[in-house]
PDB file of C-alpha atoms in Angstrom:
ATOM      1  CA  MET A 309    -201.163 -88.542 -58.159  1.00 56.00           C
ATOM      2  CA  SER A 310    -204.554 -88.834 -59.434  1.00 68.00           C
ATOM      3  CA  ARG A 311    -205.788 -88.931 -63.044  1.00 71.00           C
ATOM      4  CA  GLN A 312    -206.905 -85.716 -62.892  1.00 73.00           C
ATOM      5  CA  GLU A 313    -203.581 -83.967 -62.397  1.00 75.00           C
ATOM      6  CA  SER A 314    -202.107 -86.759 -64.512  1.00 74.00           C
ATOM      7  CA  ASN A 315    -204.444 -85.970 -67.703  1.00 79.00           C
ATOM      8  CA  GLY A 316    -203.964 -81.660 -66.771  1.00 81.00           C
ATOM      9  CA  ARG A 317    -200.402 -82.170 -67.209  1.00 83.00           C
ATOM     10  CA  ALA A 318    -200.222 -84.064 -70.111  1.00 82.00           C
ATOM     11  CA  THR A 319    -202.969 -81.724 -71.315  1.00 86.00           C
ATOM     12  CA  ARG A 320    -200.606 -78.431 -70.916  1.00 85.00           C
ATOM     13  CA  ALA A 321    -197.707 -80.625 -72.565  1.00 82.00           C
ATOM     14  CA  ARG A 322    -199.638 -81.298 -76.115  1.00 81.00           C
ATOM     15  CA  GLN A 323    -200.601 -77.091 -75.584  1.00 84.00           C
ATOM     16  CA  VAL A 324    -197.176 -76.402 -75.334  1.00 81.00           C
ATOM     17  CA  ALA A 325    -195.987 -79.228 -78.141  1.00 77.00           C
ATOM     18  CA  GLU A 326    -198.362 -77.645 -80.533  1.00 79.00           C
ATOM     19  CA  ARG A 327    -196.699 -73.694 -80.057  1.00 79.00           C
ATOM     20  CA  GLU A 328    -193.659 -74.395 -80.277  1.00 75.00           C
ATOM     21  CA  ALA A 329    -193.885 -76.910 -83.370  1.00 67.00           C
ATOM     22  CA  SER A 330    -193.315 -74.229 -85.997  1.00 65.00           C
ATOM     23  CA  ARG A 331    -190.434 -73.243 -83.951  1.00 65.00           C
ATOM     24  CA  LEU A 332    -188.438 -76.381 -83.422  1.00 64.00           C
ATOM     25  CA  ALA A 333    -189.374 -78.563 -86.731  1.00 59.00           C
ATOM     26  CA  ARG A 334    -186.108 -79.199 -88.830  1.00 56.00           C
ATOM     27  CA  PRO A 335    -186.158 -80.692 -92.164  1.00 53.00           C
ATOM     28  CA  ASP A 336    -183.365 -83.573 -92.073  1.00 52.00           C
ATOM     29  CA  LYS A 337    -180.981 -83.699 -94.901  1.00 52.00           C
ATOM     30  CA  PRO A 338    -181.216 -87.007 -96.981  1.00 52.00           C
ATOM     31  CA  PRO A 339    -178.067 -89.525 -95.583  1.00 53.00           C
ATOM     32  CA  VAL A 340    -175.689 -89.601 -98.524  1.00 51.00           C
ATOM     33  CA  GLY A 341    -174.019 -92.698 -97.042  1.00 50.00           C
ATOM     34  CA  SER A 342    -176.063 -95.641 -95.172  1.00 48.00           C
ATOM     35  CA  VAL A 343    -174.246 -96.835 -91.736  1.00 48.00           C
ATOM     36  CA  VAL A 344    -173.464-100.269 -91.348  1.00 48.00           C
ATOM     37  CA  HIS A 345    -175.532-100.695 -87.770  1.00 49.00           C
ATOM     38  CA  SER A 346    -178.571 -98.578 -89.237  1.00 47.00           C
ATOM     39  CA  LYS A 347    -180.922 -99.994 -92.300  1.00 47.00           C
ATOM     40  CA  ARG A 348    -182.510 -96.064 -92.344  1.00 49.00           C
ATOM     41  CA  GLY A 349    -178.717 -94.364 -93.220  1.00 46.00           C
ATOM     42  CA  SER A 350    -177.215 -91.963 -91.055  1.00 46.00           C
ATOM     43  CA  ARG A 351    -180.099 -88.951 -90.378  1.00 48.00           C
ATOM     44  CA  LEU A 352    -178.814 -85.267 -89.835  1.00 46.00           C
ATOM     45  CA  SER A 353    -180.816 -82.967 -87.738  1.00 47.00           C
ATOM     46  CA  THR A 354    -179.088 -79.148 -87.953  1.00 47.00           C
ATOM     47  CA  PRO A 355    -179.776 -75.723 -88.933  1.00 48.00           C
ATOM     48  CA  PHE A 356    -178.717 -76.002 -91.705  1.00 46.00           C
ATOM     49  CA  GLY A 357    -179.899 -78.722 -93.175  1.00 46.00           C
ATOM     50  CA  SER A 358    -182.204 -78.928 -96.474  1.00 45.00           C
ATOM     51  CA  LEU A 359    -185.750 -80.051 -98.493  1.00 46.00           C
ATOM     52  CA  GLN A 360    -185.930 -81.756-100.761  1.00 46.00           C
ATOM     53  CA  SER A 361    -188.372 -83.379-102.970  1.00 46.00           C
ATOM     54  CA  PRO A 362    -188.053 -87.295-103.419  1.00 47.00           C
ATOM     55  CA  ASP A 363    -187.842 -86.888-107.322  1.00 48.00           C
ATOM     56  CA  THR A 364    -183.936 -85.657-107.234  1.00 48.00           C
ATOM     57  CA  SER A 365    -183.584 -86.434-110.968  1.00 48.00           C
ATOM     58  CA  GLY A 366    -184.910 -82.984-112.354  1.00 46.00           C
ATOM     59  CA  ALA A 367    -186.062 -81.363-109.147  1.00 48.00           C
ATOM     60  CA  THR A 368    -184.933 -78.087-108.025  1.00 50.00           C
ATOM     61  CA  GLN A 369    -182.897 -77.666-104.448  1.00 59.00           C
ATOM     62  CA  GLU A 370    -184.854 -75.595-102.175  1.00 60.00           C
ATOM     63  CA  GLU A 371    -182.823 -74.112 -99.248  1.00 59.00           C
ATOM     64  CA  TRP A 372    -183.565 -74.020 -95.381  1.00 63.00           C
ATOM     65  CA  CYS A 373    -184.492 -70.093 -94.884  1.00 66.00           C
ATOM     66  CA  GLY A 374    -181.923 -70.304 -91.898  1.00 73.00           C
ATOM     67  CA  PRO A 375    -178.458 -67.993 -91.489  1.00 76.00           C
ATOM     68  CA  PHE A 376    -176.564 -70.432 -92.519  1.00 79.00           C
ATOM     69  CA  SER A 377    -178.333 -71.292 -95.480  1.00 80.00           C
ATOM     70  CA  VAL A 378    -178.795 -67.657 -96.484  1.00 81.00           C
ATOM     71  CA  ALA A 379    -174.563 -66.978 -96.247  1.00 83.00           C
ATOM     72  CA  ARG A 380    -174.328 -70.393 -98.025  1.00 85.00           C
ATOM     73  CA  GLN A 381    -176.669 -69.095-100.680  1.00 86.00           C
ATOM     74  CA  MET A 382    -174.636 -65.786-101.068  1.00 88.00           C
ATOM     75  CA  ILE A 383    -171.227 -67.383-101.223  1.00 89.00           C
ATOM     76  CA  ALA A 384    -172.661 -68.971-104.254  1.00 89.00           C
ATOM     77  CA  ALA A 385    -174.253 -66.056-105.727  1.00 91.00           C
ATOM     78  CA  ARG A 386    -170.943 -64.010-105.294  1.00 91.00           C
ATOM     79  CA  GLU A 387    -168.711 -67.004-106.588  1.00 90.00           C
ATOM     80  CA  GLU A 388    -171.318 -67.586-109.698  1.00 92.00           C
ATOM     81  CA  ALA A 389    -171.052 -63.604-110.440  1.00 91.00           C
ATOM     82  CA  ARG A 390    -167.265 -63.972-110.219  1.00 88.00           C
ATOM     83  CA  ARG A 391    -167.299 -66.993-112.857  1.00 90.00           C
ATOM     84  CA  LEU A 392    -169.225 -65.073-114.835  1.00 90.00           C
ATOM     85  CA  ARG A 393    -167.295 -62.182-114.928  1.00 86.00           C
ATOM     86  CA  GLU A 394    -164.132 -63.759-115.662  1.00 83.00           C
ATOM     87  CA  GLU A 395    -165.389 -65.289-118.379  1.00 86.00           C
ATOM     88  CA  GLN A 396    -167.102 -62.282-119.870  1.00 84.00           C
ATOM     89  CA  GLN A 397    -163.283 -60.537-119.289  1.00 79.00           C
ATOM     90  CA  ALA A 398    -161.589 -63.618-121.066  1.00 78.00           C
ATOM     91  CA  ALA A 399    -163.935 -63.523-123.876  1.00 81.00           C
ATOM     92  CA  ILE A 400    -162.733 -59.180-124.450  1.00 78.00           C
ATOM     93  CA  ASP A 401    -159.378 -59.637-123.860  1.00 68.00           C
ATOM     94  CA  PRO A 402    -157.846 -63.154-124.066  1.00 65.00           C
ATOM     95  CA  ASP A 403    -154.236 -62.050-123.324  1.00 64.00           C
ATOM     96  CA  ASN A 404    -155.284 -60.471-119.759  1.00 59.00           C
ATOM     97  CA  LYS A 405    -154.037 -62.714-117.069  1.00 58.00           C
ATOM     98  CA  ALA A 406    -154.745 -60.742-114.087  1.00 54.00           C
ATOM     99  CA  SER A 407    -157.530 -62.301-111.980  1.00 61.00           C
ATOM    100  CA  HIS A 408    -157.242 -59.694-108.932  1.00 68.00           C
ATOM    101  CA  PRO A 409    -156.913 -55.898-108.498  1.00 70.00           C
ATOM    102  CA  LEU A 410    -153.561 -56.300-106.194  1.00 79.00           C
ATOM    103  CA  ASP A 411    -151.853 -58.647-108.469  1.00 78.00           C
ATOM    104  CA  TYR A 412    -149.438 -56.294-109.497  1.00 78.00           C
ATOM    105  CA  LEU A 413    -148.542 -54.958-105.995  1.00 84.00           C
ATOM    106  CA  HIS A 414    -148.167 -58.956-105.009  1.00 85.00           C
ATOM    107  CA  GLU A 415    -145.526 -58.511-107.951  1.00 86.00           C
ATOM    108  CA  GLN A 416    -144.059 -55.980-106.648  1.00 87.00           C
ATOM    109  CA  ALA A 417    -143.000 -56.939-103.486  1.00 90.00           C
ATOM    110  CA  LEU A 418    -142.274 -60.217-104.746  1.00 89.00           C
ATOM    111  CA  LEU A 419    -139.532 -58.474-106.467  1.00 89.00           C
ATOM    112  CA  GLU A 420    -139.002 -56.176-103.936  1.00 88.00           C
ATOM    113  CA  LYS A 421    -137.864 -59.163-102.047  1.00 88.00           C
ATOM    114  CA  LYS A 422    -135.763 -61.140-104.495  1.00 86.00           C
ATOM    115  CA  ARG A 423    -133.684 -57.535-105.253  1.00 84.00           C
ATOM    116  CA  LYS A 424    -133.053 -57.850-101.209  1.00 84.00           C
ATOM    117  CA  GLU A 425    -131.611 -61.459-101.592  1.00 82.00           C
ATOM    118  CA  ASN A 426    -129.846 -60.513-104.726  1.00 80.00           C
ATOM    119  CA  PRO A 427    -128.465 -56.878-104.522  1.00 76.00           C
ATOM    120  CA  SER A 428    -126.693 -57.813-107.710  1.00 75.00           C
ATOM    121  CA  MET A 429    -129.957 -57.043-109.649  1.00 75.00           C
ATOM    122  CA  ASN A 430    -130.014 -53.006-108.109  1.00 74.00           C
ATOM    123  CA  TRP A 431    -126.714 -52.728-110.575  1.00 72.00           C
ATOM    124  CA  VAL A 432    -127.385 -50.197-113.451  1.00 64.00           C
ATOM    125  CA  GLY A 433    -125.036 -49.995-116.337  1.00 57.00           C
ATOM    126  CA  ASP A 434    -123.644 -46.912-117.620  1.00 52.00           C
ATOM    127  CA  ASN A 435    -125.261 -47.798-121.099  1.00 49.00           C
ATOM    128  CA  ASN A 436    -128.473 -49.169-119.996  1.00 48.00           C
ATOM    129  CA  SER A 437    -131.070 -48.444-122.389  1.00 47.00           C
ATOM    130  CA  LYS A 438    -134.189 -46.695-121.710  1.00 48.00           C
ATOM    131  CA  ASP A 439    -138.006 -47.039-122.567  1.00 49.00           C
ATOM    132  CA  ASP A 440    -139.434 -45.127-126.011  1.00 50.00           C
ATOM    133  CA  SER A 441    -141.673 -42.820-123.673  1.00 49.00           C
ATOM    134  CA  ALA A 442    -139.149 -42.457-121.027  1.00 50.00           C
ATOM    135  CA  SER A 443    -137.011 -40.484-123.202  1.00 54.00           C
ATOM    136  CA  ALA A 444    -139.616 -39.031-125.600  1.00 54.00           C
ATOM    137  CA  ASN A 445    -141.180 -37.189-122.194  1.00 66.00           C
ATOM    138  CA  TYR A 446    -140.212 -33.428-121.060  1.00 69.00           C
ATOM    139  CA  TYR A 447    -140.518 -33.940-117.229  1.00 67.00           C
ATOM    140  CA  VAL A 448    -138.177 -36.732-117.337  1.00 73.00           C
ATOM    141  CA  LYS A 449    -136.001 -34.512-119.404  1.00 73.00           C
ATOM    142  CA  ARG A 450    -135.667 -31.694-117.433  1.00 72.00           C
ATOM    143  CA  ARG A 451    -135.604 -33.889-113.696  1.00 73.00           C
ATOM    144  CA  SER A 452    -132.170 -35.230-115.488  1.00 75.00           C
ATOM    145  CA  ARG A 453    -130.450 -32.454-116.179  1.00 73.00           C
ATOM    146  CA  VAL A 454    -131.082 -31.007-112.854  1.00 71.00           C
ATOM    147  CA  SER A 455    -129.794 -33.982-111.712  1.00 73.00           C
ATOM    148  CA  LYS A 456    -127.073 -33.596-113.266  1.00 71.00           C
ATOM    149  CA  MET A 457    -126.409 -29.901-112.700  1.00 67.00           C
ATOM    150  CA  ARG A 458    -126.717 -30.648-108.665  1.00 66.00           C
ATOM    151  CA  THR A 459    -124.021 -33.970-108.933  1.00 63.00           C
ATOM    152  CA  GLY A 460    -121.811 -31.512-111.236  1.00 57.00           C
ATOM    153  CA  SER A 461    -119.062 -32.459-113.755  1.00 49.00           C
ATOM    154  CA  GLY A 462    -122.404 -33.705-116.029  1.00 47.00           C
ATOM    155  CA  GLY A 463    -123.557 -35.993-113.368  1.00 45.00           C
ATOM    156  CA  LYS A 464    -120.383 -38.363-114.068  1.00 51.00           C
ATOM    157  CA  SER A 465    -118.322 -37.381-110.924  1.00 52.00           C
ATOM    158  CA  CYS A 466    -119.040 -36.228-107.508  1.00 64.00           C
ATOM    159  CA  VAL A 467    -115.199 -35.429-107.103  1.00 74.00           C
ATOM    160  CA  PRO A 468    -114.655 -31.278-107.034  1.00 78.00           C
ATOM    161  CA  SER A 469    -112.320 -30.195-109.468  1.00 84.00           C
ATOM    162  CA  LEU A 470    -108.845 -28.529-108.203  1.00 88.00           C
ATOM    163  CA  PHE A 471    -110.168 -24.830-109.398  1.00 86.00           C
ATOM    164  CA  HIS A 472    -113.692 -25.771-106.866  1.00 88.00           C
ATOM    165  CA  LEU A 473    -111.078 -26.921-104.034  1.00 89.00           C
ATOM    166  CA  CYS A 474    -108.789 -23.560-104.027  1.00 89.00           C
ATOM    167  CA  VAL A 475    -111.905 -21.635-104.271  1.00 88.00           C
ATOM    168  CA  ASP A 476    -113.307 -23.043-101.306  1.00 89.00           C
ATOM    169  CA  TYR A 477    -109.760 -23.419 -99.033  1.00 89.00           C
ATOM    170  CA  ILE A 478    -109.668 -19.349 -99.841  1.00 88.00           C
ATOM    171  CA  ALA A 479    -113.641 -18.421 -99.134  1.00 88.00           C
ATOM    172  CA  LYS A 480    -112.757 -20.561 -95.743  1.00 89.00           C
ATOM    173  CA  ASN A 481    -109.870 -18.215 -94.920  1.00 88.00           C
ATOM    174  CA  PHE A 482    -110.880 -15.397 -96.347  1.00 86.00           C
ATOM    175  CA  GLU A 483    -110.099 -12.976 -93.288  1.00 86.00           C
ATOM    176  CA  HIS A 484    -106.417 -13.660 -93.989  1.00 86.00           C
ATOM    177  CA  VAL A 485    -106.448 -12.633 -97.266  1.00 85.00           C
ATOM    178  CA  GLU A 486    -105.408  -8.937 -98.000  1.00 84.00           C
ATOM    179  CA  THR A 487    -105.211  -8.796-101.333  1.00 84.00           C
ATOM    180  CA  LEU A 488    -105.784 -10.543-104.553  1.00 85.00           C
ATOM    181  CA  GLY A 489    -103.373  -9.268-106.704  1.00 81.00           C
ATOM    182  CA  ALA A 490    -103.785  -9.504-110.380  1.00 81.00           C
ATOM    183  CA  VAL A 491    -106.515 -12.806-110.426  1.00 83.00           C
ATOM    184  CA  GLY A 492    -109.252 -12.161-112.903  1.00 83.00           C
ATOM    185  CA  HIS A 493    -113.144 -11.551-113.035  1.00 83.00           C
ATOM    186  CA  PRO A 494    -113.825 -14.930-112.970  1.00 86.00           C
ATOM    187  CA  VAL A 495    -111.990 -15.780-109.732  1.00 87.00           C
ATOM    188  CA  ARG A 496    -113.438 -13.167-107.744  1.00 88.00           C
ATOM    189  CA  ARG A 497    -116.965 -14.268-109.174  1.00 88.00           C
ATOM    190  CA  ALA A 498    -116.735 -17.889-107.879  1.00 88.00           C
ATOM    191  CA  LEU A 499    -115.007 -16.440-104.515  1.00 88.00           C
ATOM    192  CA  CYS A 500    -117.977 -14.159-104.242  1.00 88.00           C
ATOM    193  CA  GLU A 501    -120.499 -16.980-104.644  1.00 87.00           C
ATOM    194  CA  ARG A 502    -118.371 -19.101-102.123  1.00 88.00           C
ATOM    195  CA  LEU A 503    -118.473 -16.489 -99.964  1.00 88.00           C
ATOM    196  CA  VAL A 504    -122.395 -16.049-100.162  1.00 87.00           C
ATOM    197  CA  GLU A 505    -122.596 -19.764 -99.642  1.00 86.00           C
ATOM    198  CA  LEU A 506    -120.795 -19.752 -96.215  1.00 85.00           C
ATOM    199  CA  GLY A 507    -122.591 -16.813 -95.098  1.00 84.00           C
ATOM    200  CA  GLU A 508    -119.204 -14.302 -95.050  1.00 84.00           C
ATOM    201  CA  MET A 509    -119.807 -11.781 -97.616  1.00 86.00           C
ATOM    202  CA  ASN A 510    -119.335  -8.781 -95.405  1.00 84.00           C
ATOM    203  CA  GLY A 511    -118.132  -5.341 -95.634  1.00 84.00           C
ATOM    204  CA  ALA A 512    -114.216  -6.704 -95.287  1.00 86.00           C
ATOM    205  CA  ALA A 513    -114.667  -9.439 -97.859  1.00 87.00           C
ATOM    206  CA  PHE A 514    -116.018  -6.202-100.696  1.00 87.00           C
ATOM    207  CA  ASP A 515    -112.887  -4.465 -99.739  1.00 86.00           C
ATOM    208  CA  VAL A 516    -111.190  -6.937-100.893  1.00 87.00           C
ATOM    209  CA  LEU A 517    -113.030  -8.138-103.986  1.00 87.00           C
ATOM    210  CA  ALA A 518    -113.527  -4.473-105.067  1.00 86.00           C
ATOM    211  CA  GLU A 519    -109.650  -2.994-104.727  1.00 85.00           C
ATOM    212  CA  LYS A 520    -108.184  -1.073-106.995  1.00 85.00           C
ATOM    213  CA  GLY A 521    -107.620  -2.242-110.691  1.00 82.00           C
ATOM    214  CA  VAL A 522    -110.336  -4.416-111.210  1.00 86.00           C
ATOM    215  CA  ASP A 523    -112.442  -3.825-114.241  1.00 85.00           C
ATOM    216  CA  THR A 524    -115.784  -5.634-113.085  1.00 87.00           C
ATOM    217  CA  ILE A 525    -117.650  -5.591-110.043  1.00 87.00           C
ATOM    218  CA  GLU A 526    -119.983  -8.325-109.889  1.00 87.00           C
ATOM    219  CA  LEU A 527    -121.547  -9.148-106.994  1.00 86.00           C
ATOM    220  CA  ILE A 528    -124.578 -12.015-106.560  1.00 85.00           C
ATOM    221  CA  ASP A 529    -125.579 -10.630-102.724  1.00 85.00           C
ATOM    222  CA  CYS A 530    -124.538  -6.890-101.710  1.00 84.00           C
ATOM    223  CA  ALA A 531    -126.795  -6.726 -98.393  1.00 83.00           C
ATOM    224  CA  GLN A 532    -124.550  -6.220 -95.619  1.00 84.00           C
ATOM    225  CA  VAL A 533    -122.433  -3.947 -98.181  1.00 86.00           C
ATOM    226  CA  SER A 534    -123.209  -0.525 -97.395  1.00 86.00           C
ATOM    227  CA  GLU A 535    -123.818   2.691 -99.369  1.00 87.00           C
ATOM    228  CA  ASP A 536    -120.517   4.928 -98.223  1.00 88.00           C
ATOM    229  CA  GLN A 537    -118.376   2.138 -98.164  1.00 88.00           C
ATOM    230  CA  PHE A 538    -119.576   0.722-102.083  1.00 88.00           C
ATOM    231  CA  CYS A 539    -119.203   4.788-103.132  1.00 89.00           C
ATOM    232  CA  ASP A 540    -115.444   4.634-101.644  1.00 88.00           C
ATOM    233  CA  ALA A 541    -115.248   1.750-103.936  1.00 87.00           C
ATOM    234  CA  LEU A 542    -116.518   3.643-106.668  1.00 88.00           C
ATOM    235  CA  LYS A 543    -113.840   6.402-106.327  1.00 88.00           C
ATOM    236  CA  ILE A 544    -111.134   3.935-106.436  1.00 87.00           C
ATOM    237  CA  CYS A 545    -112.062   1.489-109.112  1.00 87.00           C
ATOM    238  CA  LEU A 546    -113.569   4.346-111.721  1.00 86.00           C
ATOM    239  CA  PRO A 547    -110.691   6.589-112.398  1.00 85.00           C
ATOM    240  CA  ALA A 548    -108.480   3.005-112.360  1.00 83.00           C
ATOM    241  CA  GLY A 549    -110.261   1.810-115.485  1.00 83.00           C
ATOM    242  CA  LEU A 550    -113.325  -0.065-113.860  1.00 86.00           C
ATOM    243  CA  LYS A 551    -116.089  -1.041-117.113  1.00 87.00           C
ATOM    244  CA  ALA A 552    -118.655  -3.056-115.765  1.00 88.00           C
ATOM    245  CA  ILE A 553    -120.722  -3.266-112.870  1.00 89.00           C
ATOM    246  CA  PHE A 554    -123.127  -6.057-112.061  1.00 89.00           C
ATOM    247  CA  LEU A 555    -125.054  -5.962-108.365  1.00 88.00           C
ATOM    248  CA  LYS A 556    -127.643  -7.866-106.662  1.00 87.00           C
ATOM    249  CA  HIS A 557    -129.762  -7.429-103.881  1.00 85.00           C
ATOM    250  CA  CYS A 558    -128.158  -4.036-103.703  1.00 85.00           C
ATOM    251  CA  GLY A 559    -130.846  -2.039-102.335  1.00 83.00           C
ATOM    252  CA  ARG A 560    -128.650  -0.644 -99.252  1.00 83.00           C
ATOM    253  CA  CYS A 561    -125.598  -0.247-101.439  1.00 86.00           C
ATOM    254  CA  PHE A 562    -126.571   1.795-104.117  1.00 88.00           C
ATOM    255  CA  GLY A 563    -128.687   4.698-104.324  1.00 85.00           C
ATOM    256  CA  ASN A 564    -128.664   8.460-104.915  1.00 87.00           C
ATOM    257  CA  GLN A 565    -125.183   9.018-103.407  1.00 88.00           C
ATOM    258  CA  ALA A 566    -123.539   6.289-105.630  1.00 88.00           C
ATOM    259  CA  ALA A 567    -125.521   7.319-109.010  1.00 88.00           C
ATOM    260  CA  LYS A 568    -124.207  10.864-108.220  1.00 88.00           C
ATOM    261  CA  ILE A 569    -120.442   9.592-108.001  1.00 87.00           C
ATOM    262  CA  LEU A 570    -121.226   7.530-111.355  1.00 87.00           C
ATOM    263  CA  ILE A 571    -122.738  11.119-112.710  1.00 86.00           C
ATOM    264  CA  ASP A 572    -119.626  13.504-111.636  1.00 86.00           C
ATOM    265  CA  THR A 573    -116.936  11.155-112.991  1.00 84.00           C
ATOM    266  CA  LYS A 574    -115.096  12.598-115.978  1.00 82.00           C
ATOM    267  CA  ASP A 575    -114.020  10.302-118.729  1.00 80.00           C
ATOM    268  CA  ILE A 576    -115.704   7.188-117.350  1.00 83.00           C
ATOM    269  CA  GLN A 577    -115.381   4.094-119.418  1.00 83.00           C
ATOM    270  CA  LEU A 578    -118.217   2.212-117.821  1.00 85.00           C
ATOM    271  CA  PHE A 579    -119.846  -0.281-121.037  1.00 86.00           C
ATOM    272  CA  ALA A 580    -122.012  -2.599-118.580  1.00 87.00           C
ATOM    273  CA  LEU A 581    -124.272  -1.430-115.907  1.00 88.00           C
ATOM    274  CA  SER A 582    -126.630  -3.841-114.468  1.00 87.00           C
ATOM    275  CA  LEU A 583    -128.733  -3.427-111.086  1.00 87.00           C
ATOM    276  CA  SER A 584    -131.040  -5.521-108.773  1.00 85.00           C
ATOM    277  CA  GLY A 585    -133.078  -4.717-106.166  1.00 83.00           C
ATOM    278  CA  ALA A 586    -132.023  -0.927-106.196  1.00 84.00           C
ATOM    279  CA  TYR A 587    -135.004   0.319-104.544  1.00 84.00           C
ATOM    280  CA  ILE A 588    -133.944   3.638-102.891  1.00 85.00           C
ATOM    281  CA  LEU A 589    -132.813   4.790-106.345  1.00 86.00           C
ATOM    282  CA  LYS A 590    -135.253   7.763-107.540  1.00 86.00           C
ATOM    283  CA  ASP A 591    -135.915   7.578-110.884  1.00 86.00           C
ATOM    284  CA  SER A 592    -134.761  10.867-111.736  1.00 88.00           C
ATOM    285  CA  CYS A 593    -131.715   9.829-110.550  1.00 87.00           C
ATOM    286  CA  ALA A 594    -131.489   6.807-112.496  1.00 86.00           C
ATOM    287  CA  ALA A 595    -132.326   9.038-115.619  1.00 89.00           C
ATOM    288  CA  ASP A 596    -129.312  10.859-114.973  1.00 88.00           C
ATOM    289  CA  LEU A 597    -127.202   8.391-115.037  1.00 87.00           C
ATOM    290  CA  ILE A 598    -128.269   6.991-117.849  1.00 87.00           C
ATOM    291  CA  SER A 599    -127.757  10.001-119.941  1.00 87.00           C
ATOM    292  CA  ALA A 600    -124.569  10.154-118.417  1.00 86.00           C
ATOM    293  CA  THR A 601    -123.081   7.218-119.037  1.00 85.00           C
ATOM    294  CA  ALA A 602    -124.998   6.895-122.303  1.00 85.00           C
ATOM    295  CA  ARG A 603    -121.710   7.524-124.822  1.00 86.00           C
ATOM    296  CA  THR A 604    -120.133   4.357-123.669  1.00 86.00           C
ATOM    297  CA  LEU A 605    -122.908   2.267-122.002  1.00 85.00           C
ATOM    298  CA  SER A 606    -124.347  -0.412-124.302  1.00 85.00           C
ATOM    299  CA  SER A 607    -125.884  -2.877-121.714  1.00 82.00           C
ATOM    300  CA  ILE A 608    -128.332  -1.841-118.518  1.00 84.00           C
ATOM    301  CA  ASP A 609    -130.441  -4.041-117.204  1.00 79.00           C
TER     302      ASP A 609
END
């Protein structure tokens, strides 16, 4: 190798070093402690080094402008902001011990875990005291009333009474019932409600409920009763002393023909009349019905 070639390589190496010097330069962090086998101490050459002035008594620290250094600065700034925020919050409300928004959820999770481990924590006494806010809330009271009405017997017991057991048994076997005899109106109404719940309120059930001798015909659903069938029942029950008629969803069974039977009946004793959903009844026929029963009628709806 000639002398000129070696000088050319040295020149090119020097040029490369000068060009890349600014990018490869890394300030070393001052040694924290000295190593036994080195008089100069341990030296670090990393991208997150720091530059410090020789006088460390009162000089400010200048961080290296690398990605790790910037991340450290952001973390330090966040911690400092958190510390200042906690100090301000403690000064405003000294009794507030919550330090994180998720503390409440954490406490609830721990409480749920304790309840699973200790089932006795879920036991609630009958005379358990309630806070004043819950007892004074209108919506809480209404929900409590609804729950008691649904459970029955004031919410104390879910066991049905003997009366409801008998009504349920008769309603489920109502196709075998030919007559109810001297059964009063409350029992017939309870049977009608149970038949509607079971979907068994049909024409055959109506013939048994509205038999001769009843003083009140009360049906909560007349959708399965025809007009001819209802008119036949009126012709039988009115002379026998029918005094009250309460019908719901009676658009099919109570029309002009049924009203004409009430109008033409002599010495009618009807004192209460309630019709709901009588959409085929004409206004003129309804006016004639009221005029014909005005002498005895005391309640109309």
